[in-house]
Amino acid sequence: MASTASVLASTVATAAAETIEDLRFSITDYVVFTIMLSASAGIGVYFGFFSKAKNTTEEYLQGGKKMPTFPVAVSLVSSQLSGVAMMSIPADSYAFGFNIIFVMLAMIFAIPILVYVIVPVFYENGVSNCYEYLEMRFNKRTRQLVTITFVLNQFLMLPVYMFVPALAFSQVTGYNVHLINTVACSVCVFYTMLGGIKAVVWTDVVQGAVMLISVILVAILGTINTGGLGTVLENASAGGRLDFNFSLDPRLRITFWSGTFSGLLMWTGKVGLDQCCVQRIVSLPSYNHAKRCLVMAGIGFLLIMTFTCFAGIIMFAYYYGCDPIQAGLVSKPDKLMPFFIQDIMGHLMGMPGVFISCVFSASLSSLSANLNSFAGVVYFDYVKPHIRHTDARANGIMKMVIVVMGVYCVGAGLVVQNFNSIIQTMWTITGINTGAVVGVFLLGMFVPRCNAKVAVTGIAFSVLTMLWIIFNGQLNFKEGLIRYDTLPNGLDKCEARNFQVILRAINNNLTQVVTTPVPSLDAPKAVTTAFSSDRDFSIYDISFYWYKVLGAILVFGWAIPMSYVWPTSKDEKQNPKLYSPFVRNLLNQPGPTLELEELPLKAPLPEDENKNKPNGIEIDA
């Protein structure tokens, strides 16, 4: 069967271009898609030219700290659901099974950590840029080191966020992917540059609604077309897509343990310790607003991502025994979702346009949020110290940074198109430094004895070690020592299930002469696959899902012993508010002294505090 599949896959490439014409966008789809992009641009125009808000830096980056709770919650959800998520997560479920759901369910554990451990520290210290905290807790060098990793991450990831939906649009229209990428990036840069954080948030609301409608429709229509939920589960189970893996072997591609722990660390870092999300959280009027916002965002995220993950299972059940990839109609799993949408929804007027709008909505949300926060970090950390600051000058420079990054994203698409697995590429790239960044924040909040020297060296140790591990891991991939082959599917059921488009692609090419590959006479190599390994254990073989977790462990593994080698000076006093409330309660320290501005304006001091007023209030000279 495997050899037959490979023969078929190698013979249908020329037919793919002809038969895929049956699955193209209609005029209605183009209209729906155009309306979505126009709505996003219109919101940017409104907040850029017609909104009555003041033209200040705080207004541009934080909406004057008066943003409403529900739109910010929707914005947080939208910005986490990039086009990569809408395209690559269903593809991952299709190819490797449903274990990726554990990454998404980790959000259940991440929300309490954000609400009760991390966000209170930011609010109590008046932090508007999360990297300010590192300067308060450690020193400026620590902040600079982490912001450098943030900037590098944005350079690596922003082109990916935008290229994936361009890939989807190209699949269903036939237009050049780089032309599409240019148009989409231009629209995103336009409304982000003009409207600031308010435009980002309100376009995210529109785009979030489109995403929710789309994934629910895909799940419902896909299930109906497959023959009902029972048939979906039966086919997925027969194909091994519902086999959950609880192995402790860290070399396996994804298990319950790697999915849960990497997901917990990723969501904690992405939502609570990444400026693109923190910027919106602290734009809310108070901590209580932030707490409600995070709970709402967590529920919304779990709802959409459960449907998104299950869409891959539905997609496999629908194509069980008739794989469009082996038939040559789709070149790789990351392109399968738009093909599936056109297949099951193409007869419904405008629905394919809605889904492609959904993919674009997700990517525009991620790109706009990251562009806005990137511009803020670049200005305040790298530009402001060297110029005379004014709000007008700051806003002008930040807008210029956004435009330059937009141009860069278009050009970098030429590189992104060569990636085989988008989701694996993203996890590998972010695995270099995400663990170190999350680790140093948690180190500051949980370990009072760690000082700046320990923090800086801990970050460097983690990043350099992860670079070495990931570099050698990629060499093992190149040498074939690690090979993530997908779970099997076939082409044996196409005729029985009457998939005419796929059948034509196959039948049109059966007359072509094909050559059967000659099997190698060399002894088979020991290989680590997605589901097993017959190699001796090597740290270089560990799954990319463990990279973030390992990076955080390395920070603590370095910092704890080194905090005894380089102890904090006894004269160095730390503000207890810089620690997590949980740690603060364990410290044998008096509570923070009240500053005059923290006292109620009209309520009189309690009687016992009046008696001790000279000792209870600190007045700055």
Coordinates of C-alpha atoms in Angstrom, one line a residue:
M1 CA 0.0 0.0 0.0
A2 CA 2.8 2.4 0.9
S3 CA 4.6 1.8 -2.4
T4 CA 1.3 2.1 -4.3
A5 CA 0.6 5.4 -2.6
S6 CA 4.0 6.8 -3.5
V7 CA 3.6 5.8 -7.1
L8 CA 0.2 7.5 -7.3
A9 CA 1.6 10.6 -5.6
S10 CA 4.4 10.8 -8.0
T11 CA 2.1 10.5 -11.1
V12 CA -0.6 13.0 -10.4
A13 CA 1.2 16.3 -10.2
T14 CA 0.2 17.4 -13.7
A15 CA -3.4 16.6 -13.1
A16 CA -3.5 18.6 -9.9
A17 CA -3.4 21.9 -11.7
E18 CA -6.4 20.9 -13.9
T19 CA -8.7 19.4 -11.3
I20 CA -8.1 22.0 -8.6
E21 CA -10.0 24.4 -10.9
D22 CA -13.1 22.8 -9.5
L23 CA -12.3 24.2 -6.1
R24 CA -11.7 27.9 -6.8
F25 CA -13.1 31.1 -5.2
S26 CA -16.3 32.5 -6.7
I27 CA -17.1 36.2 -7.1
T28 CA -19.1 36.1 -3.9
D29 CA -16.1 34.7 -2.0
Y30 CA -14.0 37.6 -3.3
V31 CA -16.7 40.1 -2.2
V32 CA -16.8 38.6 1.3
F33 CA -13.1 38.6 1.6
T34 CA -12.8 42.2 0.4
I35 CA -15.4 43.4 2.9
M36 CA -13.4 41.9 5.7
L37 CA -10.2 43.6 4.7
S38 CA -12.0 46.9 4.1
A39 CA -13.6 46.7 7.6
S40 CA -10.1 46.3 9.2
A41 CA -8.7 49.3 7.1
G42 CA -11.8 51.4 8.0
I43 CA -11.3 50.9 11.7
G44 CA -7.8 52.1 11.4
V45 CA -9.0 55.2 9.5
Y46 CA -11.5 56.0 12.1
F47 CA -9.1 55.8 15.1
G48 CA -6.4 57.5 13.1
F49 CA -8.4 60.5 11.8
F50 CA -11.9 60.7 13.4
S51 CA -11.5 59.5 17.0
K52 CA -11.4 62.4 19.5
A53 CA -8.7 60.8 21.6
K54 CA -5.6 62.8 22.4
N55 CA -2.5 62.3 20.3
T56 CA -0.3 61.0 23.1
T57 CA 2.1 58.1 23.4
E58 CA 0.0 56.5 26.2
E59 CA -3.1 56.9 24.0
Y60 CA -1.4 55.2 21.1
L61 CA 0.0 52.3 23.0
Q62 CA -2.5 51.8 25.9
G63 CA -5.7 53.6 24.8
G64 CA -5.4 56.0 27.7
K65 CA -5.7 53.0 30.1
K66 CA -9.5 53.1 29.6
M67 CA -10.0 50.2 27.3
P68 CA -13.2 48.2 27.9
T69 CA -12.8 44.6 29.3
F70 CA -14.7 42.5 26.8
P71 CA -13.0 43.8 23.6
V72 CA -9.6 43.4 25.1
A73 CA -10.4 39.8 26.0
V74 CA -11.5 39.1 22.4
S75 CA -8.4 40.9 21.2
L76 CA -6.2 38.6 23.4
V77 CA -7.9 35.5 21.9
S78 CA -7.7 36.8 18.4
S79 CA -4.0 37.7 18.6
Q80 CA -3.1 34.2 19.9
L81 CA -5.0 32.5 17.0
S82 CA -2.7 33.4 14.2
G83 CA -3.2 32.1 10.7
V84 CA -0.6 29.5 11.7
A85 CA -3.0 28.2 14.3
M86 CA -6.0 28.1 11.9
M87 CA -4.1 26.3 9.2
S88 CA -1.3 24.3 10.9
I89 CA -3.1 23.0 14.0
P90 CA -5.8 21.2 12.0
A91 CA -3.0 19.9 9.7
D92 CA -1.1 18.6 12.7
S93 CA -4.2 16.8 14.0
Y94 CA -4.7 15.3 10.5
A95 CA -1.1 14.1 10.2
F96 CA -0.1 13.2 13.7
G97 CA -3.3 12.8 15.7
F98 CA -5.2 14.6 18.5
N99 CA -2.4 14.8 21.1
I100 CA -2.0 18.5 20.2
I101 CA -5.2 19.2 22.2
F102 CA -3.1 18.9 25.4
V103 CA -1.2 22.0 24.3
M104 CA -4.4 23.9 24.1
L105 CA -5.9 22.5 27.4
A106 CA -2.8 23.8 29.2
M107 CA -4.5 27.2 29.1
I108 CA -6.8 25.9 31.9
F109 CA -3.7 25.9 34.2
A110 CA -2.1 29.0 32.7
I111 CA -5.0 31.4 33.5
P112 CA -4.8 31.0 37.3
I113 CA -1.0 31.6 37.2
L114 CA -1.5 34.7 35.1
V115 CA -4.3 36.0 37.3
Y116 CA -2.9 35.4 40.8
V117 CA 0.9 35.2 40.2
I118 CA 2.0 37.5 37.4
V119 CA -0.5 40.2 36.5
P120 CA -0.9 41.5 40.1
V121 CA 2.9 42.3 40.1
F122 CA 2.6 44.4 37.0
Y123 CA -0.4 46.4 38.3
E124 CA 1.1 47.0 41.7
N125 CA 4.3 48.3 40.2
G126 CA 2.6 50.5 37.5
V127 CA 4.2 48.6 34.7
S128 CA 3.2 49.5 31.2
N129 CA 6.0 47.6 29.4
C130 CA 6.6 44.2 30.9
Y131 CA 10.3 44.5 30.4
E132 CA 10.2 47.5 32.9
Y133 CA 9.7 44.9 35.6
L134 CA 13.1 43.3 34.9
E135 CA 14.8 46.7 35.3
M136 CA 13.0 47.3 38.6
R137 CA 13.7 43.8 39.9
F138 CA 17.2 43.3 38.5
N139 CA 18.9 46.0 36.4
K140 CA 18.8 47.7 33.0
R141 CA 21.2 45.1 31.5
T142 CA 18.7 42.4 32.2
R143 CA 16.0 44.3 30.6
Q144 CA 18.1 45.1 27.5
L145 CA 19.1 41.4 27.1
V146 CA 15.5 40.2 27.2
T147 CA 14.2 43.0 24.8
I148 CA 16.9 41.9 22.4
T149 CA 15.5 38.4 22.4
F150 CA 12.0 39.9 21.9
V151 CA 13.1 41.9 18.9
L152 CA 14.9 38.9 17.3
N153 CA 11.8 36.8 17.9
Q154 CA 9.6 39.4 16.1
F155 CA 12.0 39.4 13.1
L156 CA 11.8 35.7 12.9
M157 CA 8.1 35.2 13.5
L158 CA 6.2 38.1 12.0
P159 CA 6.9 36.9 8.4
V160 CA 5.5 33.5 9.3
Y161 CA 2.3 35.0 10.8
M162 CA 1.5 36.7 7.5
F163 CA 2.7 34.2 5.0
V164 CA 0.6 31.3 6.1
P165 CA -2.8 32.9 5.2
A166 CA -1.3 34.1 1.9
L167 CA -0.6 30.5 1.3
A168 CA -4.2 29.6 2.0
F169 CA -5.5 32.3 -0.3
S170 CA -3.1 31.2 -3.0
Q171 CA -4.4 27.6 -2.7
V172 CA -8.0 28.6 -3.4
T173 CA -7.4 31.4 -6.0
G174 CA -4.3 30.5 -7.8
Y175 CA -2.8 34.0 -7.4
N176 CA 0.8 34.4 -6.7
V177 CA 1.4 34.0 -2.9
H178 CA 3.8 36.9 -2.7
L179 CA 1.4 39.3 -4.3
I180 CA -1.2 38.3 -1.8
N181 CA 1.3 38.6 1.0
T182 CA 2.1 42.2 -0.1
V183 CA -1.5 43.3 -0.1
A184 CA -2.4 41.8 3.2
C185 CA 0.7 43.2 4.9
S186 CA -0.1 46.6 3.5
V187 CA -3.6 46.6 4.9
C188 CA -2.4 45.5 8.3
V189 CA 0.4 48.1 8.5
F190 CA -2.1 50.7 7.4
Y191 CA -4.6 50.3 10.2
T192 CA -2.0 49.5 12.9
M193 CA 0.1 52.6 12.0
L194 CA -2.9 54.9 12.0
G195 CA -5.0 53.7 14.8
G196 CA -2.6 52.4 17.4
I197 CA -3.8 50.0 20.2
K198 CA -7.5 51.0 19.8
A199 CA -7.5 50.0 16.1
V200 CA -5.7 46.7 17.0
V201 CA -8.3 45.9 19.7
W202 CA -11.4 46.8 17.7
T203 CA -10.3 45.1 14.5
D204 CA -9.5 42.0 16.7
V205 CA -13.1 42.1 17.8
V206 CA -14.4 42.0 14.2
Q207 CA -11.8 39.4 13.3
G208 CA -12.5 37.3 16.4
A209 CA -16.2 37.1 15.5
V210 CA -15.3 36.0 12.0
M211 CA -13.0 33.3 13.4
L212 CA -15.5 31.9 15.9
I213 CA -18.2 31.7 13.2
S214 CA -15.8 30.0 10.7
V215 CA -14.5 27.3 13.0
I216 CA -17.9 26.4 14.2
L217 CA -19.3 26.2 10.7
V218 CA -16.3 24.1 9.6
A219 CA -16.9 21.6 12.5
I220 CA -20.6 21.4 11.9
L221 CA -20.5 21.1 8.0
G222 CA -17.5 18.8 8.1
T223 CA -19.2 16.4 10.6
I224 CA -22.4 16.4 8.5
N225 CA -20.6 15.7 5.2
T226 CA -18.6 12.9 6.8
G227 CA -21.8 11.1 8.0
G228 CA -22.2 12.3 11.5
L229 CA -20.2 12.5 14.7
G230 CA -20.2 8.7 15.1
T231 CA -18.6 8.2 11.6
V232 CA -16.0 10.9 12.4
L233 CA -14.9 9.2 15.6
E234 CA -15.0 5.8 14.0
N235 CA -12.8 6.8 11.0
A236 CA -10.4 8.8 13.2
S237 CA -10.0 5.9 15.6
A238 CA -9.4 3.4 12.8
G239 CA -6.8 5.8 11.4
G240 CA -5.0 6.1 14.8
R241 CA -5.8 9.8 15.2
L242 CA -7.5 9.4 18.6
D243 CA -4.6 7.4 20.2
F244 CA -3.4 9.4 23.1
N245 CA 0.2 9.1 24.1
F246 CA 1.2 9.1 27.8
S247 CA 4.8 8.0 27.3
L248 CA 7.5 9.6 29.4
D249 CA 10.0 9.4 26.5
P250 CA 10.9 13.0 25.7
R251 CA 12.0 12.1 22.1
L252 CA 8.5 11.3 21.0
R253 CA 7.1 14.2 19.0
I254 CA 4.2 15.0 21.3
T255 CA 2.7 13.3 24.3
F256 CA 0.4 14.2 27.1
W257 CA 3.4 15.4 29.2
S258 CA 5.2 17.4 26.5
G259 CA 2.0 18.9 25.3
T260 CA 0.8 20.0 28.8
F261 CA 4.1 21.3 30.1
S262 CA 5.1 23.1 26.9
G263 CA 1.6 24.5 26.5
L264 CA 1.6 25.8 30.1
L265 CA 5.0 27.5 29.7
M266 CA 4.1 28.9 26.3
W267 CA 0.7 30.4 27.3
T268 CA 2.2 31.8 30.5
G269 CA 5.0 33.4 28.5
K270 CA 2.9 34.4 25.5
V271 CA -0.1 36.0 27.4
G272 CA 1.5 37.1 30.6
L273 CA 5.1 37.9 29.8
D274 CA 5.1 39.0 26.2
Q275 CA 4.7 42.7 25.5
C276 CA 2.2 42.3 22.7
C277 CA -0.3 40.9 25.2
V278 CA 0.8 42.7 28.4
Q279 CA 0.4 46.0 26.6
R280 CA -3.4 45.2 26.3
I281 CA -3.8 43.8 29.7
V282 CA -2.4 46.9 31.4
S283 CA -4.5 49.1 29.2
L284 CA -7.4 48.1 31.4
P285 CA -8.4 50.5 34.2
S286 CA -7.7 48.2 37.1
Y287 CA -6.5 44.7 38.2
N288 CA -10.0 43.5 38.7
H289 CA -10.8 44.4 35.1
A290 CA -7.6 42.5 34.0
K291 CA -8.7 39.5 36.0
R292 CA -12.1 39.3 34.4
C293 CA -10.5 39.9 31.0
L294 CA -8.1 37.0 31.4
V295 CA -10.8 34.6 32.5
M296 CA -13.0 35.6 29.5
A297 CA -10.0 35.3 27.2
G298 CA -9.2 31.8 28.5
I299 CA -12.7 30.6 28.0
G300 CA -12.9 32.0 24.5
F301 CA -9.5 30.6 23.6
L302 CA -10.4 27.1 24.7
L303 CA -13.7 27.2 22.8
I304 CA -12.1 28.2 19.5
M305 CA -9.0 26.0 19.8
T306 CA -11.1 22.9 20.7
F307 CA -13.0 23.4 17.5
T308 CA -9.8 24.1 15.6
C309 CA -8.0 21.0 16.8
F310 CA -11.0 18.8 16.2
A311 CA -11.3 20.3 12.7
G312 CA -8.2 18.2 11.8
I313 CA -9.8 15.1 13.1
I314 CA -13.0 15.8 11.0
M315 CA -10.8 16.5 8.0
F316 CA -9.0 13.1 8.4
A317 CA -12.3 11.3 8.9
Y318 CA -13.7 12.9 5.7
Y319 CA -10.6 12.0 3.6
Y320 CA -10.1 8.6 5.3
G321 CA -8.8 6.3 2.6
C322 CA -8.7 9.1 0.0
D323 CA -5.8 11.4 0.9
P324 CA -5.6 14.6 -1.3
I325 CA -1.9 14.8 -0.4
Q326 CA -1.1 11.4 -1.8
A327 CA -3.3 12.2 -4.8
G328 CA -1.1 15.3 -5.5
L329 CA -3.9 17.9 -5.1
V330 CA -2.3 19.3 -2.0
S331 CA 1.5 19.6 -1.7
K332 CA 1.7 19.5 2.1
P333 CA -0.6 19.3 5.2
D334 CA -0.3 23.1 5.9
K335 CA -2.2 23.6 2.6
L336 CA -4.9 21.0 3.3
M337 CA -7.4 23.2 5.3
P338 CA -8.4 25.6 2.5
F339 CA -8.7 22.6 0.1
F340 CA -11.1 21.0 2.6
I341 CA -13.1 24.2 3.1
Q342 CA -13.6 24.5 -0.7
D343 CA -14.5 20.8 -0.9
I344 CA -17.3 20.9 1.8
M345 CA -18.4 24.5 1.6
G346 CA -17.7 25.5 -2.0
H347 CA -21.3 25.1 -3.0
L348 CA -22.5 27.5 -0.2
M349 CA -22.4 31.0 -1.5
G350 CA -19.7 33.1 0.2
M351 CA -18.7 30.4 2.8
P352 CA -15.2 29.7 1.5
G353 CA -14.6 33.5 1.5
V354 CA -15.7 33.5 5.1
F355 CA -13.2 30.9 6.1
I356 CA -10.3 32.4 4.2
S357 CA -11.3 35.7 5.8
C358 CA -11.1 33.8 9.1
V359 CA -7.5 32.7 8.4
F360 CA -6.6 36.2 7.3
S361 CA -8.4 37.7 10.4
A362 CA -6.3 35.5 12.7
S363 CA -3.0 36.5 11.0
L364 CA -3.9 40.2 10.8
S365 CA -4.7 40.1 14.6
S366 CA -1.4 38.5 15.4
L367 CA 0.6 40.7 13.1
S368 CA -1.1 44.0 14.2
A369 CA -0.7 43.3 17.9
N370 CA 3.0 42.3 17.4
L371 CA 3.7 45.3 15.2
N372 CA 2.2 47.7 17.7
S373 CA 4.1 46.3 20.7
F374 CA 7.3 45.9 18.7
A375 CA 7.2 49.6 17.8
G376 CA 6.7 50.5 21.5
V377 CA 9.6 48.4 22.6
V378 CA 12.0 49.6 19.9
Y379 CA 11.1 53.2 20.7
F380 CA 11.3 53.2 24.5
D381 CA 14.3 50.8 24.8
Y382 CA 16.4 51.8 21.8
V383 CA 15.4 55.3 20.5
K384 CA 14.0 57.3 23.4
P385 CA 17.3 57.3 25.5
H386 CA 19.1 59.0 22.6
I387 CA 16.6 61.8 21.6
R388 CA 14.5 64.5 23.1
H389 CA 11.1 62.8 23.7
T390 CA 7.8 64.4 22.7
D391 CA 4.6 62.5 22.1
A392 CA 4.4 63.7 18.5
R393 CA 8.0 62.6 17.8
A394 CA 7.4 59.2 19.5
N395 CA 4.3 58.5 17.6
G396 CA 5.9 59.4 14.3
I397 CA 8.9 57.1 15.0
M398 CA 6.7 54.2 16.0
K399 CA 4.6 54.5 12.9
M400 CA 7.8 54.5 10.8
V401 CA 9.0 51.3 12.6
I402 CA 5.7 49.6 11.8
V403 CA 6.0 50.5 8.1
V404 CA 9.6 49.2 7.9
M405 CA 8.6 45.9 9.6
G406 CA 5.7 45.6 7.1
V407 CA 8.1 45.9 4.2
Y408 CA 10.4 43.3 5.9
C409 CA 7.6 40.8 6.3
V410 CA 6.8 40.9 2.6
G411 CA 10.5 40.3 1.7
A412 CA 11.0 37.5 4.3
G413 CA 8.0 35.6 2.8
L414 CA 10.5 34.4 0.1
V415 CA 12.3 32.4 2.9
V416 CA 9.1 31.2 4.7
Q417 CA 7.8 29.5 1.6
N418 CA 10.6 26.9 1.9
F419 CA 9.5 25.7 5.4
N420 CA 8.1 22.1 5.4
S421 CA 6.2 22.2 8.7
I422 CA 5.2 25.7 9.8
I423 CA 4.2 24.6 13.4
Q424 CA 7.4 22.8 13.9
T425 CA 9.4 25.7 12.6
M426 CA 7.7 28.1 14.9
W427 CA 8.2 26.0 18.0
T428 CA 11.8 25.4 17.2
I429 CA 12.6 29.1 16.6
T430 CA 10.8 30.3 19.8
G431 CA 12.4 27.4 21.7
I432 CA 15.7 29.2 21.6
N433 CA 14.8 31.9 24.0
T434 CA 11.2 31.6 25.2
G435 CA 12.1 29.3 28.1
A436 CA 14.9 31.7 29.2
V437 CA 12.5 34.7 29.1
V438 CA 9.8 33.0 31.1
G439 CA 12.4 31.6 33.5
V440 CA 13.9 35.0 34.3
F441 CA 10.5 36.6 35.0
L442 CA 9.5 33.7 37.3
L443 CA 13.0 33.8 38.9
G444 CA 12.4 37.5 39.8
M445 CA 9.0 36.9 41.2
F446 CA 9.7 33.7 43.1
V447 CA 13.3 33.7 44.2
P448 CA 14.2 36.8 46.3
R449 CA 17.9 35.9 46.8
C450 CA 18.7 36.0 43.0
N451 CA 20.3 39.3 41.9
A452 CA 21.0 40.9 38.5
K453 CA 24.3 39.1 37.9
V454 CA 22.6 35.7 38.5
A455 CA 19.7 36.7 36.1
V456 CA 21.9 37.9 33.2
T457 CA 24.2 34.9 33.3
G458 CA 21.2 32.6 33.7
I459 CA 19.6 34.0 30.5
A460 CA 22.9 33.7 28.6
F461 CA 23.5 30.1 29.8
S462 CA 20.0 29.0 28.8
V463 CA 20.0 30.6 25.4
L464 CA 23.4 29.4 24.4
T465 CA 22.7 25.9 25.6
M466 CA 19.4 25.8 23.7
L467 CA 21.1 27.0 20.6
W468 CA 23.6 24.2 20.9
I469 CA 20.9 21.6 21.5
I470 CA 18.6 22.9 18.6
F471 CA 21.5 23.2 16.2
N472 CA 22.6 19.6 16.8
G473 CA 19.0 18.4 16.7
Q474 CA 18.6 20.0 13.2
L475 CA 21.8 18.2 12.1
N476 CA 20.2 14.9 13.2
F477 CA 17.1 15.8 11.1
K478 CA 19.3 16.5 8.1
E479 CA 21.1 13.2 8.5
G480 CA 17.8 11.3 8.8
L481 CA 18.4 10.3 12.4
I482 CA 15.2 12.0 13.4
R483 CA 12.3 11.6 11.0
Y484 CA 8.7 12.6 11.8
D485 CA 6.7 10.5 9.3
T486 CA 3.0 11.1 9.6
L487 CA 0.4 8.5 10.5
P488 CA -0.7 6.6 7.4
N489 CA -3.7 7.3 5.1
G490 CA -4.4 5.8 1.7
L491 CA -6.2 6.1 -1.6
D492 CA -8.1 2.8 -1.5
K493 CA -11.5 4.2 -0.6
C494 CA -11.8 7.0 -3.2
E495 CA -14.1 5.2 -5.6
A496 CA -16.3 3.8 -2.8
R497 CA -16.8 7.3 -1.4
N498 CA -17.2 8.9 -4.8
F499 CA -14.5 11.7 -4.4
Q500 CA -14.6 12.8 -8.1
V501 CA -12.0 15.5 -7.9
I502 CA -9.4 13.2 -6.4
L503 CA -10.4 10.3 -8.6
R504 CA -9.9 12.4 -11.8
A505 CA -6.5 13.4 -10.5
I506 CA -5.6 9.8 -10.1
N507 CA -7.2 8.4 -13.2
N508 CA -5.8 11.0 -15.6
N509 CA -2.3 9.8 -14.7
L510 CA -2.6 6.1 -14.5
T511 CA -1.4 5.7 -18.0
Q512 CA 1.9 7.4 -17.3
V513 CA 5.0 5.3 -17.0
V514 CA 6.3 5.2 -13.5
T515 CA 9.4 3.6 -12.0
T516 CA 9.4 1.8 -8.7
P517 CA 12.2 2.9 -6.4
V518 CA 14.9 0.3 -5.8
P519 CA 15.2 -0.5 -2.1
S520 CA 18.5 0.4 -0.5
L521 CA 20.9 -2.5 0.4
D522 CA 22.4 -0.7 3.3
A523 CA 21.5 -1.7 6.8
P524 CA 18.6 0.4 8.1
K525 CA 19.6 3.3 10.4
A526 CA 18.4 3.6 14.0
V527 CA 15.8 6.4 13.8
T528 CA 13.8 8.5 16.2
T529 CA 10.3 8.9 14.7
A530 CA 7.3 10.8 15.9
F531 CA 6.0 7.8 17.8
S532 CA 9.0 5.6 18.8
S533 CA 12.8 5.5 18.8
D534 CA 15.3 2.6 18.5
R535 CA 18.3 4.9 19.1
D536 CA 20.3 5.3 22.3
F537 CA 19.0 8.3 24.2
S538 CA 20.5 11.7 23.1
I539 CA 19.5 15.1 24.3
Y540 CA 19.7 16.2 20.7
D541 CA 16.8 13.9 19.8
I542 CA 14.3 15.4 22.2
S543 CA 11.0 16.7 20.7
F544 CA 10.8 20.4 19.8
Y545 CA 7.8 20.6 22.2
W546 CA 10.3 20.3 25.1
Y547 CA 12.5 23.1 24.0
K548 CA 10.7 25.9 25.9
V549 CA 10.4 23.8 29.1
L550 CA 14.1 22.9 29.0
G551 CA 15.1 26.5 28.5
A552 CA 13.2 27.6 31.7
I553 CA 14.7 24.7 33.7
L554 CA 18.2 25.7 32.6
V555 CA 17.6 29.2 34.0
F556 CA 16.6 27.9 37.4
G557 CA 19.3 25.2 37.2
W558 CA 21.9 27.9 36.8
A559 CA 20.4 30.6 39.0
I560 CA 19.7 28.7 42.2
P561 CA 23.2 27.5 42.9
M562 CA 24.8 30.7 41.5
S563 CA 22.7 32.8 43.9
Y564 CA 24.9 31.3 46.7
V565 CA 28.1 32.0 44.8
W566 CA 27.0 35.6 44.1
P567 CA 24.7 36.4 47.0
T568 CA 22.6 39.6 47.2
S569 CA 24.3 42.3 49.2
K570 CA 22.9 42.7 52.7
D571 CA 22.5 46.4 52.1
E572 CA 20.4 45.9 49.0
K573 CA 16.7 46.3 49.8
Q574 CA 14.1 45.1 47.5
N575 CA 10.5 46.4 47.2
P576 CA 8.3 43.4 48.3
K577 CA 5.8 44.4 45.6
L578 CA 8.3 43.1 43.1
Y579 CA 7.6 39.5 44.2
S580 CA 4.5 37.5 43.5
P581 CA 1.8 37.8 46.2
F582 CA 2.3 34.2 47.1
V583 CA 6.0 34.7 47.8
R584 CA 5.3 38.0 49.5
N585 CA 3.1 36.3 52.1
L586 CA 5.9 33.9 52.9
L587 CA 8.5 36.5 53.5
N588 CA 9.1 37.7 57.0
Q589 CA 9.0 41.4 55.9
P590 CA 6.6 44.2 56.8
G591 CA 4.2 45.2 54.1
P592 CA 5.1 48.0 51.7
T593 CA 4.9 51.5 53.3
L594 CA 2.2 53.7 52.0
E595 CA 3.1 56.7 49.9
L596 CA 1.0 59.9 50.3
E597 CA -0.6 59.4 46.8
E598 CA -1.8 55.9 47.8
L599 CA -4.0 57.2 50.6
P600 CA -7.7 57.9 50.1
L601 CA -8.3 61.6 49.2
K602 CA -11.2 62.1 51.6
A603 CA -11.3 59.3 54.1
P604 CA -9.6 60.2 57.4
L605 CA -6.7 58.1 58.7
P606 CA -7.8 55.4 61.2
E607 CA -7.2 56.4 64.8
D608 CA -4.3 54.0 65.4
E609 CA -2.6 55.1 62.2
N610 CA -2.9 58.8 63.3
K611 CA -1.0 58.0 66.4
N612 CA 1.9 56.4 64.5
K613 CA 1.8 58.8 61.5
P614 CA 5.5 59.7 61.6
N615 CA 6.5 56.0 61.3
G616 CA 3.8 54.8 59.0
I617 CA 4.1 57.3 56.1
E618 CA 7.1 57.8 54.0
I619 CA 7.4 61.3 52.4
D620 CA 9.9 61.7 49.6
A621 CA 12.2 64.7 50.0

